[in-house]
Coordinates of C-alpha atoms and ligand atoms in Angstrom, one line a residue:
X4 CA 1.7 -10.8 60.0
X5 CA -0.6 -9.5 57.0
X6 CA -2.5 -6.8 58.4
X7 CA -6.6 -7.7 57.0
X8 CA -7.5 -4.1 57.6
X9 CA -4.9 -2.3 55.8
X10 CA -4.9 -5.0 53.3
X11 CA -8.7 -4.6 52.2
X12 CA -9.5 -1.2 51.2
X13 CA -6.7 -2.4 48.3
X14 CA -8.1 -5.5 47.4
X15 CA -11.8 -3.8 47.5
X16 CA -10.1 -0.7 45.6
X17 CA -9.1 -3.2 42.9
X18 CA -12.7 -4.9 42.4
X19 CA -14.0 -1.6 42.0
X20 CA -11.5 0.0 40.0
X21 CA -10.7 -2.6 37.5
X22 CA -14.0 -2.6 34.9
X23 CA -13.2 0.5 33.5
X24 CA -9.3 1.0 33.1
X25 CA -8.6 -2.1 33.4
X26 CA -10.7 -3.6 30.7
X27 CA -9.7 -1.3 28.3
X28 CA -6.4 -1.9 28.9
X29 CA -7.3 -5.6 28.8
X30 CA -8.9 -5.2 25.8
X31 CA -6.6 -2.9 24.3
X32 CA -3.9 -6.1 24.4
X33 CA -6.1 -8.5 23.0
X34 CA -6.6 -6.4 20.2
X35 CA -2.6 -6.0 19.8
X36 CA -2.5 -9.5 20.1
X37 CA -5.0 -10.6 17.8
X38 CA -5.0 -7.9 15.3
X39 CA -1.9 -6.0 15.7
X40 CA 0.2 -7.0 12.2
X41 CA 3.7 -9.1 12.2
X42 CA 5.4 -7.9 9.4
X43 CA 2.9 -4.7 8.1
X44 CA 3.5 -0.9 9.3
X45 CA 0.3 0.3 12.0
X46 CA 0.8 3.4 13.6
X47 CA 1.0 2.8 17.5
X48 CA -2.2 4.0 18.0
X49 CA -5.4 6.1 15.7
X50 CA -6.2 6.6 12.3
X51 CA -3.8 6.3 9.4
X52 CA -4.3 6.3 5.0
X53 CA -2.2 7.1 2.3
X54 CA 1.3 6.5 2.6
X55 CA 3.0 10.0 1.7
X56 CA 6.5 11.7 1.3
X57 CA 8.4 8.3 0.7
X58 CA 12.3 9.2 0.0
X59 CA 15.8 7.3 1.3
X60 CA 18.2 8.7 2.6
X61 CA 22.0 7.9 4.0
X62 CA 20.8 4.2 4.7
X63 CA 17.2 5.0 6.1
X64 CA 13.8 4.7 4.3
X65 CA 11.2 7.4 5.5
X66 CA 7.7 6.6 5.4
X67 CA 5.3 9.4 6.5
X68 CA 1.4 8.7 6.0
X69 CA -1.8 10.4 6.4
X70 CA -2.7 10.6 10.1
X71 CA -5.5 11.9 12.4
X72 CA -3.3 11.5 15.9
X73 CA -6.4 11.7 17.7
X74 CA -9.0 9.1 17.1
X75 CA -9.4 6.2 15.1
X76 CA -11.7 7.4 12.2
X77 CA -10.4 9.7 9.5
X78 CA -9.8 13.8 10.6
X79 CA -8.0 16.8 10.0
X80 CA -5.1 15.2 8.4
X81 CA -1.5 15.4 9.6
X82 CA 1.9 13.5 8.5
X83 CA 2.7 10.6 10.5
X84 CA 6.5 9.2 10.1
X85 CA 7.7 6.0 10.1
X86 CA 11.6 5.1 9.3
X87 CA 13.3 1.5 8.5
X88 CA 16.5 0.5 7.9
X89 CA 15.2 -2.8 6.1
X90 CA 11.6 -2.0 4.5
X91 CA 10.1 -4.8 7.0
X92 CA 11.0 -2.8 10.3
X93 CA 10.1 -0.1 10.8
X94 CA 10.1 2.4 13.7
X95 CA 7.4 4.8 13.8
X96 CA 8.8 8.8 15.0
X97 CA 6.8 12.2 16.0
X98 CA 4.6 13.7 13.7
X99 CA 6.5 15.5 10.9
X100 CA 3.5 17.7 9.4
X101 CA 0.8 19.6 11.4
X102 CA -1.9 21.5 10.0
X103 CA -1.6 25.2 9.8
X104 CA -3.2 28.3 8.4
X105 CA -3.5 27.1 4.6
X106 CA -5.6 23.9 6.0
X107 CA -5.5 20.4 6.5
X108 CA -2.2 18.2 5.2
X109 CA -3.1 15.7 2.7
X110 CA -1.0 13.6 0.5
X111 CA 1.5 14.2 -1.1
X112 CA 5.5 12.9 -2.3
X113 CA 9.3 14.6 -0.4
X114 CA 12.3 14.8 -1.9
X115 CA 16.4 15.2 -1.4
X116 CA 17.2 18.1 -3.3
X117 CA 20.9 17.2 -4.0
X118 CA 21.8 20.2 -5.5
X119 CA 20.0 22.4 -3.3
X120 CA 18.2 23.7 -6.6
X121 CA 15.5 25.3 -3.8
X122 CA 17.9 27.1 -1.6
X123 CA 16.4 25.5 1.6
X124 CA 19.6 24.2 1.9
X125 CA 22.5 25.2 4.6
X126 CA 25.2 24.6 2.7
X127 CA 25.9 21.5 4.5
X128 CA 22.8 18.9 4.7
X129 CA 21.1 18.6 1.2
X130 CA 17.9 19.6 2.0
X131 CA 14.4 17.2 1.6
X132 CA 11.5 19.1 0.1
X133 CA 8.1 17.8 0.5
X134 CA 5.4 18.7 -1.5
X135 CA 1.8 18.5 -0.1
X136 CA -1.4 19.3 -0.5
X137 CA -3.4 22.3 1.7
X138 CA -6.8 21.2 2.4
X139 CA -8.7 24.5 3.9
X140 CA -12.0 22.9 5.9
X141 CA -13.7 26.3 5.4
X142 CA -13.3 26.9 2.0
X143 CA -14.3 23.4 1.3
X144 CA -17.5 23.8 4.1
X145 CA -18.3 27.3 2.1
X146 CA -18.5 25.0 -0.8
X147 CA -15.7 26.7 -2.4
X148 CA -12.1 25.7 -4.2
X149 CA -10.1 24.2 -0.9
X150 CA -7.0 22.7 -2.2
X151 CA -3.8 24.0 -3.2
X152 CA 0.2 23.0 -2.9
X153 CA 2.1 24.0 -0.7
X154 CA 6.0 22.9 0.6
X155 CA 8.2 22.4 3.2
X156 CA 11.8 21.3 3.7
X157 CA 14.1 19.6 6.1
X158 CA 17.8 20.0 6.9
X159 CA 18.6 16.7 9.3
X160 CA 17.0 14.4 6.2
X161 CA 13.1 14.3 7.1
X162 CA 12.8 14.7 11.2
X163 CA 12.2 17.9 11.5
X164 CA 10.2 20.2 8.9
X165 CA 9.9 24.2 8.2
X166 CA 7.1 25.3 6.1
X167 CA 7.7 27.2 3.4
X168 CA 5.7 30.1 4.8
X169 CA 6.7 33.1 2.8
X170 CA 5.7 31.2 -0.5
X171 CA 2.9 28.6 0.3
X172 CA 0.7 28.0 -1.4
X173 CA 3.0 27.1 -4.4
X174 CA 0.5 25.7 -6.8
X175 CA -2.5 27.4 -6.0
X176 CA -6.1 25.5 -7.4
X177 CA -7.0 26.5 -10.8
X178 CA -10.6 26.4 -10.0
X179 CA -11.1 22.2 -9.4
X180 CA -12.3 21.0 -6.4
X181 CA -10.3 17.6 -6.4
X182 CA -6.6 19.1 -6.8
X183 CA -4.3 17.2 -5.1
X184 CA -1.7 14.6 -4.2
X185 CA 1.4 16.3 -5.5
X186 CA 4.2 13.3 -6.2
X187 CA 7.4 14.6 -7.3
X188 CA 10.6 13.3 -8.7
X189 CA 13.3 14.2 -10.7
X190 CA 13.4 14.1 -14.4
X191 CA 17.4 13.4 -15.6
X192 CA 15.8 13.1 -19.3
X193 CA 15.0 16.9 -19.4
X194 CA 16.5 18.0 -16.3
X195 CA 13.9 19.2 -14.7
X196 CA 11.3 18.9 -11.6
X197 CA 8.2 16.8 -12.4
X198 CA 5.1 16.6 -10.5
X199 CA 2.2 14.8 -11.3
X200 CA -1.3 15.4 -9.1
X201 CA -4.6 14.3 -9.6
X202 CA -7.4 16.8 -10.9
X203 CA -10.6 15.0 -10.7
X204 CA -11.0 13.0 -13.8
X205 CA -7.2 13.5 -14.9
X206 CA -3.7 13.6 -14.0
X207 CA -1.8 17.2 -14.6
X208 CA 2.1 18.0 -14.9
X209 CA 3.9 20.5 -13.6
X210 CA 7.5 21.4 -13.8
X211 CA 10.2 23.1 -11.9
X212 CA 14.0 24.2 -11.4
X213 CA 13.8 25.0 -8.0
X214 CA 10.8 23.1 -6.4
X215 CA 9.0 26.4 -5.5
X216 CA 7.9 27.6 -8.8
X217 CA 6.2 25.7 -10.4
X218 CA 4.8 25.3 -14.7
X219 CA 1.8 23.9 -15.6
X220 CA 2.6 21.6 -18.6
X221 CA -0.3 19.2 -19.8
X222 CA -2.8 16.8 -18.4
X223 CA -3.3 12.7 -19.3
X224 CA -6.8 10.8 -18.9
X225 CA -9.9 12.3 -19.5
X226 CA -12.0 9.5 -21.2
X227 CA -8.5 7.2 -21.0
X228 CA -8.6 4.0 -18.3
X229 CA -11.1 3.7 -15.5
X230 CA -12.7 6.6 -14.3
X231 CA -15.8 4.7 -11.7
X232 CA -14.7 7.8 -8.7
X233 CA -12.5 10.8 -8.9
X234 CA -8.7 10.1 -9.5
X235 CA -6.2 10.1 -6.7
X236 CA -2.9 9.7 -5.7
X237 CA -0.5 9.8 -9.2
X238 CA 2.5 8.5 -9.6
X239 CA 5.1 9.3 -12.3
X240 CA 8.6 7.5 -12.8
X241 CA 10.7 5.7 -15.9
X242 CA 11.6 1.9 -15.4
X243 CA 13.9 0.1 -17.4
X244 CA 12.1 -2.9 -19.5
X245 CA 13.3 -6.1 -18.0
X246 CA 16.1 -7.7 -20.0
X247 CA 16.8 -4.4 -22.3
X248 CA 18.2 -0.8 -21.9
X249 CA 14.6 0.7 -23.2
X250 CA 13.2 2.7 -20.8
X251 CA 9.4 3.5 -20.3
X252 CA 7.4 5.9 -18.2
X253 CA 4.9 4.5 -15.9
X254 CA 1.6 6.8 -14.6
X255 CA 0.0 5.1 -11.3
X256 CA -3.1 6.4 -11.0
X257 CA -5.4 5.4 -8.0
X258 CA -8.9 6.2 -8.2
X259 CA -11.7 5.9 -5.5
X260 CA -14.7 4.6 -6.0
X261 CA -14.1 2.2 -9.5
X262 CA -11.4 0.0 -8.7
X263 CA -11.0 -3.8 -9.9
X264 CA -13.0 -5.2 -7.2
X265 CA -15.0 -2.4 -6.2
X266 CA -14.4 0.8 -3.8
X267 CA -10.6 2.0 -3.7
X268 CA -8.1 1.3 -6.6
X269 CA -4.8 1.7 -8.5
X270 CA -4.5 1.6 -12.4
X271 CA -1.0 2.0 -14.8
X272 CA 0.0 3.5 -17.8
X273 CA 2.7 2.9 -20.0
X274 CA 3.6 5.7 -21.9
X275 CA 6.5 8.1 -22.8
X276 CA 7.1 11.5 -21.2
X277 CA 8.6 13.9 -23.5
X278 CA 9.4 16.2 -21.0
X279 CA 5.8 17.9 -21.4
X280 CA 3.3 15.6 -22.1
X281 CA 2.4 12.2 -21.4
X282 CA 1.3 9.7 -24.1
X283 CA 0.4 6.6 -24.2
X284 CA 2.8 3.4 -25.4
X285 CA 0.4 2.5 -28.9
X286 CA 0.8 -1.2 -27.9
X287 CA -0.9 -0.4 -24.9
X288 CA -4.1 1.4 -25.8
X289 CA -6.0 -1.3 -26.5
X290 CA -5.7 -2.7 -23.0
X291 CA -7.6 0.3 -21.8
X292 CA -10.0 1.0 -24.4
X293 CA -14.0 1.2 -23.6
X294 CA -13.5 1.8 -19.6
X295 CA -11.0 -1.5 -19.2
X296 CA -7.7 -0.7 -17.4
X297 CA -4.6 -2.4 -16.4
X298 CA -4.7 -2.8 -12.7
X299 CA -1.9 -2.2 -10.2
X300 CA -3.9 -5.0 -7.7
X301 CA -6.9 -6.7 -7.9
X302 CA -7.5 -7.1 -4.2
X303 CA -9.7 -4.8 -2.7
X304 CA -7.0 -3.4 -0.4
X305 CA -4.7 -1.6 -1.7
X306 CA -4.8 1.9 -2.4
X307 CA -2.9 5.0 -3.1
X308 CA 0.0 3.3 -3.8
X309 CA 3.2 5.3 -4.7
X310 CA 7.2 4.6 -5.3
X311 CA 9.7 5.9 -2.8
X312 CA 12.4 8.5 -4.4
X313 CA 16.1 8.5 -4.5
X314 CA 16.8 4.8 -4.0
X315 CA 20.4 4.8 -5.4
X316 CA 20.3 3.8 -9.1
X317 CA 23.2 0.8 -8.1
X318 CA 19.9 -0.6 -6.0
X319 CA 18.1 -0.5 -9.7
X320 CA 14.3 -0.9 -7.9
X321 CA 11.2 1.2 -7.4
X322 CA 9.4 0.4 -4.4
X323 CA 6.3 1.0 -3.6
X324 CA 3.9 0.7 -0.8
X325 CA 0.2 0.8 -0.7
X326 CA -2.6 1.6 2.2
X327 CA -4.3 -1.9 3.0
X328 CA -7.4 -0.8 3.2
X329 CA -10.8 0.6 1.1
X330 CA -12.4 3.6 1.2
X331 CA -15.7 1.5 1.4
X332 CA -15.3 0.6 4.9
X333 CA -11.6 1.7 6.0
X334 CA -14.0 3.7 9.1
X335 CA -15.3 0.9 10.4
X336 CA -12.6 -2.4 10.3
X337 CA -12.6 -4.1 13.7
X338 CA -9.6 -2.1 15.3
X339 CA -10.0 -0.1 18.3
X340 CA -6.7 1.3 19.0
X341 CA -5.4 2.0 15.7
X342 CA -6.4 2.2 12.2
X343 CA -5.6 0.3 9.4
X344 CA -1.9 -1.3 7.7
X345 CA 0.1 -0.4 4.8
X346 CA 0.6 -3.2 2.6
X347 CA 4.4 -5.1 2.3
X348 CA 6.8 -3.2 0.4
X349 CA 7.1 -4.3 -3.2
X350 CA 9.5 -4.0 -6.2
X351 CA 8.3 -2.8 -9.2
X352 CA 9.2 -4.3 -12.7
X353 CA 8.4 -3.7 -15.9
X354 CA 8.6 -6.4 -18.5
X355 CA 7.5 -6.4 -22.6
X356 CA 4.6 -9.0 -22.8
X357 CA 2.8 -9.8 -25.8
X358 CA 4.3 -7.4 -28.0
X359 CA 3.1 -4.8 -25.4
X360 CA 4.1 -3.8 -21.5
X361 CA 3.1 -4.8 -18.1
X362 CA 4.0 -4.2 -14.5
X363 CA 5.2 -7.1 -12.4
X364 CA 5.1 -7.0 -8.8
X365 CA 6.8 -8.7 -6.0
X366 CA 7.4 -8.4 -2.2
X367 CA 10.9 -6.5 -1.6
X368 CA 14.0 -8.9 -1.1
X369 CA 14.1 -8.1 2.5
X370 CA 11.4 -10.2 3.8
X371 CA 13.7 -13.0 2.7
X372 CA 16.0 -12.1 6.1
X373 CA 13.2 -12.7 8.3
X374 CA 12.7 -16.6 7.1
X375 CA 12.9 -18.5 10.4
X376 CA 12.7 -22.0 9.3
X377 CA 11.3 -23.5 6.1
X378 CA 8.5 -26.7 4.9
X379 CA 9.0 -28.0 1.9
X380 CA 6.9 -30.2 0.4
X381 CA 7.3 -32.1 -3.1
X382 CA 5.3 -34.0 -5.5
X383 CA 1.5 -33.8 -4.4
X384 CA -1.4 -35.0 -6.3
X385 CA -4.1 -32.3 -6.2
X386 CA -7.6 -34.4 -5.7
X387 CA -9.9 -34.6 -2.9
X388 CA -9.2 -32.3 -0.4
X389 CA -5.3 -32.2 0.6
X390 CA -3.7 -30.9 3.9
X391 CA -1.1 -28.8 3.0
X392 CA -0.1 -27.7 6.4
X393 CA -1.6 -27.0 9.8
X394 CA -1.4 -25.1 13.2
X395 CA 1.4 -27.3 14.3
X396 CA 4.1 -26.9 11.8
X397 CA 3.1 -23.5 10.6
X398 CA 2.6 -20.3 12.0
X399 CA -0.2 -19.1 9.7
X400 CA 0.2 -15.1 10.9
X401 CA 3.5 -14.9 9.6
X402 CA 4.6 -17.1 6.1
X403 CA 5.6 -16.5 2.9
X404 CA 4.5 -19.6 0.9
X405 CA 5.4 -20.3 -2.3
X406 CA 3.7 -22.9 -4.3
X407 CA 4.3 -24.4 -7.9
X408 CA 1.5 -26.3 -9.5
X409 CA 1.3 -27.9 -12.6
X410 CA 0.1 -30.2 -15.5
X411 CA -3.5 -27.9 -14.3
X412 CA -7.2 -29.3 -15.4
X413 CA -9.9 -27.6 -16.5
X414 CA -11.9 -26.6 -13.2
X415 CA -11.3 -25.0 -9.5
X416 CA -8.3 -24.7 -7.8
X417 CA -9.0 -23.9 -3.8
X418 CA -6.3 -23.1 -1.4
X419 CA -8.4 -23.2 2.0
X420 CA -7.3 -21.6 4.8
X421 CA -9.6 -22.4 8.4
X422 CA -9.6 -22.4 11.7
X423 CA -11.7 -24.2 14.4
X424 CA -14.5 -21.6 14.7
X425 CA -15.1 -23.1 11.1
X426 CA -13.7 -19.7 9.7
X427 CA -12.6 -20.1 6.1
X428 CA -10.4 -17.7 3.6
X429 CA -10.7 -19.7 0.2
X430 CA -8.5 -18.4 -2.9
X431 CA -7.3 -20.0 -5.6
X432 CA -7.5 -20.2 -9.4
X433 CA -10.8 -21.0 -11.0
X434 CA -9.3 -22.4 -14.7
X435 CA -12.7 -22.9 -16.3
X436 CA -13.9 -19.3 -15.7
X437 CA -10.0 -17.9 -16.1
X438 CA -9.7 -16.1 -13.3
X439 CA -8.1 -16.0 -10.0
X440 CA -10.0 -15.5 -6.8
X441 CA -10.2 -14.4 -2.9
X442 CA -13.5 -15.2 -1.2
X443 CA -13.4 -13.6 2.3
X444 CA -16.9 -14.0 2.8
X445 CA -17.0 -16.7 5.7
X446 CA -13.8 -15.6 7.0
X447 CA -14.6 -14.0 10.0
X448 CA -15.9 -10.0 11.0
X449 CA -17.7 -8.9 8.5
X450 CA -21.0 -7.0 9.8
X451 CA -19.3 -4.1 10.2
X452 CA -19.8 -3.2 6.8
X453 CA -22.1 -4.8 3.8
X454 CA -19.4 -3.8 1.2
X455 CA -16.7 -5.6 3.4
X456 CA -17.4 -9.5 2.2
X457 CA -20.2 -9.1 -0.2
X458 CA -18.5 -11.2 -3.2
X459 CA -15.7 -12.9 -3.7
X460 CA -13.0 -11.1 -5.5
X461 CA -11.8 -11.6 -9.0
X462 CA -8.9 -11.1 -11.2
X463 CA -9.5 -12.4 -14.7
X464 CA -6.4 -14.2 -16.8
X465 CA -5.6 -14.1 -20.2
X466 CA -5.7 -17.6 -21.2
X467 CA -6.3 -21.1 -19.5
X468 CA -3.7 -21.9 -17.2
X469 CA -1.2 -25.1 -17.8
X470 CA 1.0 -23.9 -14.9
X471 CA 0.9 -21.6 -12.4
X472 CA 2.9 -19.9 -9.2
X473 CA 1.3 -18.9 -6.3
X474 CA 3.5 -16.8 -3.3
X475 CA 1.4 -15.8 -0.4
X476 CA 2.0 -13.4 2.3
X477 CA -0.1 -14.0 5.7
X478 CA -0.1 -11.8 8.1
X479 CA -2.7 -11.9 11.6
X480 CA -5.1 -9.7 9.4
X481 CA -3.8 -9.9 5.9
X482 CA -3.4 -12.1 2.8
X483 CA -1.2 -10.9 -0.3
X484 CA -1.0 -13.0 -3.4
X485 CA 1.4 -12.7 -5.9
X486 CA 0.7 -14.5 -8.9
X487 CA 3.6 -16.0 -11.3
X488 CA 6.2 -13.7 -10.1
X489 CA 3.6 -11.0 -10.0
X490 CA 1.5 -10.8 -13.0
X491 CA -1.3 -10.5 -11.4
X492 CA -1.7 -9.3 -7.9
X493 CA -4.8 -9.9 -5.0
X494 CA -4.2 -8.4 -1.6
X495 CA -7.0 -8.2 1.4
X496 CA -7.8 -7.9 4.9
X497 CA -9.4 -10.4 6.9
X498 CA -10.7 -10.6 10.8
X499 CA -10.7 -14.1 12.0
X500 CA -12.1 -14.5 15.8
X501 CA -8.7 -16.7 16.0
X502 CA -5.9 -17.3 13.7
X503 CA -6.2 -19.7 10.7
X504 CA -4.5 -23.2 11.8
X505 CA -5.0 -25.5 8.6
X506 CA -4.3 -25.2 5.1
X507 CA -5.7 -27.5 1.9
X508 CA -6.0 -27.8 -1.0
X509 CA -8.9 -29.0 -3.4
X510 CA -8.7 -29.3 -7.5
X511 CA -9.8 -31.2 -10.4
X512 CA -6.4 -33.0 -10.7
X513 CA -2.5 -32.1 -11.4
X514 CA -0.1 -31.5 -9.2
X515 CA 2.0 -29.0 -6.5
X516 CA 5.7 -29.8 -7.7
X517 CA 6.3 -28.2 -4.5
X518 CA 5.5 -26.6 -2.0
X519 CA 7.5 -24.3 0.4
X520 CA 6.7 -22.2 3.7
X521 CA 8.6 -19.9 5.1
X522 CA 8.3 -19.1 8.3
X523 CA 9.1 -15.3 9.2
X524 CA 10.1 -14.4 12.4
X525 CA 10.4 -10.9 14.0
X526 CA 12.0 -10.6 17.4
X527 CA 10.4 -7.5 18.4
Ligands
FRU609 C1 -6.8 9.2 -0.8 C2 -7.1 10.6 -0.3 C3 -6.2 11.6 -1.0 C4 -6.2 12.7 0.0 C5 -6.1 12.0 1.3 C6 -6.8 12.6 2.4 O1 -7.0 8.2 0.0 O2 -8.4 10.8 -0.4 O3 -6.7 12.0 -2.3 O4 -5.0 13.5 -0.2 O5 -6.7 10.7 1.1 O6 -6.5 12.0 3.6

């Protein structure tokens, strides 16, 4: 028989208990389940930015990424770690870099020193040198010069880490306060070590034999591209023009505030490197005359975007990966338990356009593996407003569409995604204004900031548009547009109160020749 007595203190322990931890907790798994990405690298839990450190190794790709491990707003930064076999999956490990004596970890780009030109190594794993930069909190509180380089190396390829104690700092600040962001690679042009970081209004080089000592060589961009916030985040590598054996040398160069959109943002050069210097490709400077640039994204979230290192030349890509977020209001997006996403991996390309260059960009190949099923659509008149798809086909937190339109009119082209709470994410291709567009401003959260959804993002096109292909990545939180095989990027973050079930279309006339969505799948 159930015994009442014994029974009841339980049951009345349970009313009482269950507010506090239980509610959390109960909260804590709506918000996984509403918010947590699909396909789009969170930490488990707390604060994340930059993505740092990115090398492959022995069939593994390590992401690390700026981390506070203990709250979910920006703090003394550490180096969260993240590995994937794939690019899509990945599996996040322990913390590789804590602060220490010199200061704070911020970002900055690792290595696998092949040769062992540094000496870290033990004569049987090539070692992995990171290169990162020391933030000291009391310097920078005494208003004085915090931020220097310093190193550290692995010997079982990037999961455990030594400082280089004896010999950090290694690039100690020449008297700038914004010094940082060290991304190294190897130059086989001039055999040597380069490393570009950001100094304020410029980029500087540096070179090296051994990864420890280290040669101031030249600086690139006072007065050259955008310069709306203090620059951020470089990048320096060669790509091989599409279709040719010329190679070029491409400078990424975030900057924060300034970007295309407003708030956080990543420019390019195209230029040579002469093993010194950088200059600028002549056909290029007039895309970046009088303040313009040439921008990596035109969505407002994606930031400090940088290319992973010794991916085997037989793979022939540069990959890169961005933080999906904005400086403008990164603090306050409506996750509890964790953070902020880094955007999907994507391949780099560089192709000769108009007698000049420009980067094309494109989700990696792998997302392909992950297509569950697929809608095709062919043949639709674009007038009125079209369904496309809805809630009971498609999955719209995890799809790759792709959609072809053509024979385009003069006028708007809207893509509208909604749900029943009469949320709406509208993008699209306004071919009267020439430009394409993301208007997130009645698509759910957005008092948590007044820079958030304030206006509806822009990225401007060359010419009017006869044609035009659209692939979109959606994710629970995230929306990634890659326009005509990635001329022209948008990516952005969303908060829906429930997850978009209908997609339409609405234009001035013309047609989708077709339509496909793929549904991903993870099995997690
Ligand atoms: C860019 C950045 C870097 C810095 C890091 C600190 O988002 O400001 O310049 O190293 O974040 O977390």
């Amino acid at each position: 028989m159930i015994n009442i007595k014994k029974l009841l203190p339980l049951a009345l322990s349970c009313i009482f208990l269950q507010p506090a931890a239980l509610q959390a907790q109960q909260q804590q798994s709506a918000e996984e389940i509403q918010y947590r990405p699909n396909f789009h690298f969170t930490p488990k839990a707390n604060w994340m930015n930059d993505p740092n450190g990115l090398f492959y190794s022995e069939g593994i790709y390590h992401l690390y990424f700026q981390y506070w491990p203990y709250g979910n707003v920006w703090g003394p930064m550490h180096w969260g770690h993240a590995t994937s076999k794939d690019l899509i999956k990945w599996e996040e490990q322990p913390i590789a870099l804590y602060p220490d004596r010199f200061g704070y970890i911020f970002s900055g780009s690792a290595t696998v020193d092949l040769k062992n030109t540094s000496g870290f190594g033990d004569g049987k794993t090539a070692p992995v040198v990171a290169i990162f930069t020391y933030c000291d909190p009391s310097l920078e509180k005494a208003g004085k010069d915090a931020q220097s380089q310093g190193i550290a190396y692995s010997l079982d390829n990037g999961f455990t880490w030594s400082k280089y104690d004896e010999g950090n700092p290694v690039i100690k600040s020449p008297g700038i306060k914004d010094f940082r962001d060290p991304k190294v690679t190897w130059d086989s042009e001039h055999n040597q070590w380069v490393l570009v970081l950001a100094a304020q209004d410029k980029a500087q080089f540096y070179s090296s034999d051994n990864l420890k000592d280290w040669k101031y060589l030249s600086d690139f961009g006072v007065g050259i591209g955008a310069h709306g916030g203090v620059w951020e985040c470089p990048d320096l590598f060669q790509l091989k023009v599409e279709g040719s054996n010329e190679t070029k040398w491409v400078l990424l160069q975030s900057l924060n505030p300034g970007g295309a959109n407003g708030g956080s943002g990543t420019q390019y050069f195209i230029g040579n490197f002469d093993g010194k210097t950088f200059s600028l490709d002549k056909s290029f400077e007039d895309k970046i005359i009088n303040g313009k640039a040439a921008w990596l994204d035109y969505g407002r979230d994606n930031y400090a975007g940088v290319t992973w290192n010794n991916v085997p030349d037989s793979e022939g890509r540069k990959i890169m990966i961005g933080w999906m977020s904005n400086w403008d209001y990164a603090t306050v997006v409506p996750t509890q338990g964790w953070r902020s996403s880094m955007t999907v991996p994507r391949e780099l390309k560089l192709q000769k356009f108009n007698g000049s260059y420009r980067l094309l960009t494109a989700p990696v190949k792998a997302i392909e593996n992950y297509s569950s099923n697929t809608l095709v659509k062919e043949k639709i008149k674009v007038k009125d407003i079209v369904t496309l798809a809805t809630g009971e086909t498609i999955d719209f937190t995890a799809v790759d569409i792709q959609a072809e339109l053509r024979n385009l009119k003069s006028g708007i082209y809207s893509f509208v995604l909604s749900n029943a709470a009469g949320e709406k994410l509208t993008f699209g291709l306004d071919n009267k204004g020439q430009f394409l567009f993301i208007d997130r401003t009645v698509a759910g959260k957005k008092s948590f900031s007044e820079k958030f959804a304030n206006t509806v993002t822009k990225a401007v096109l060359d010419k009017v548009q006869k044609e035009g292909n659209f692939r979109v990545l959606l994710d629970k939180t995230s929306i990634e547009i890659f326009y005509n095989d990635g001329e022209t990027v948008l990516t952005e973050i969303f908060f829906t109160s429930k997850p978009f079930d209908k997609l339409t279309i609405t234009g001035p006339g013309g047609e989708i020749k077709k339509i496909k969505f793929n549904q991903l799948k993870f099995n997690k």
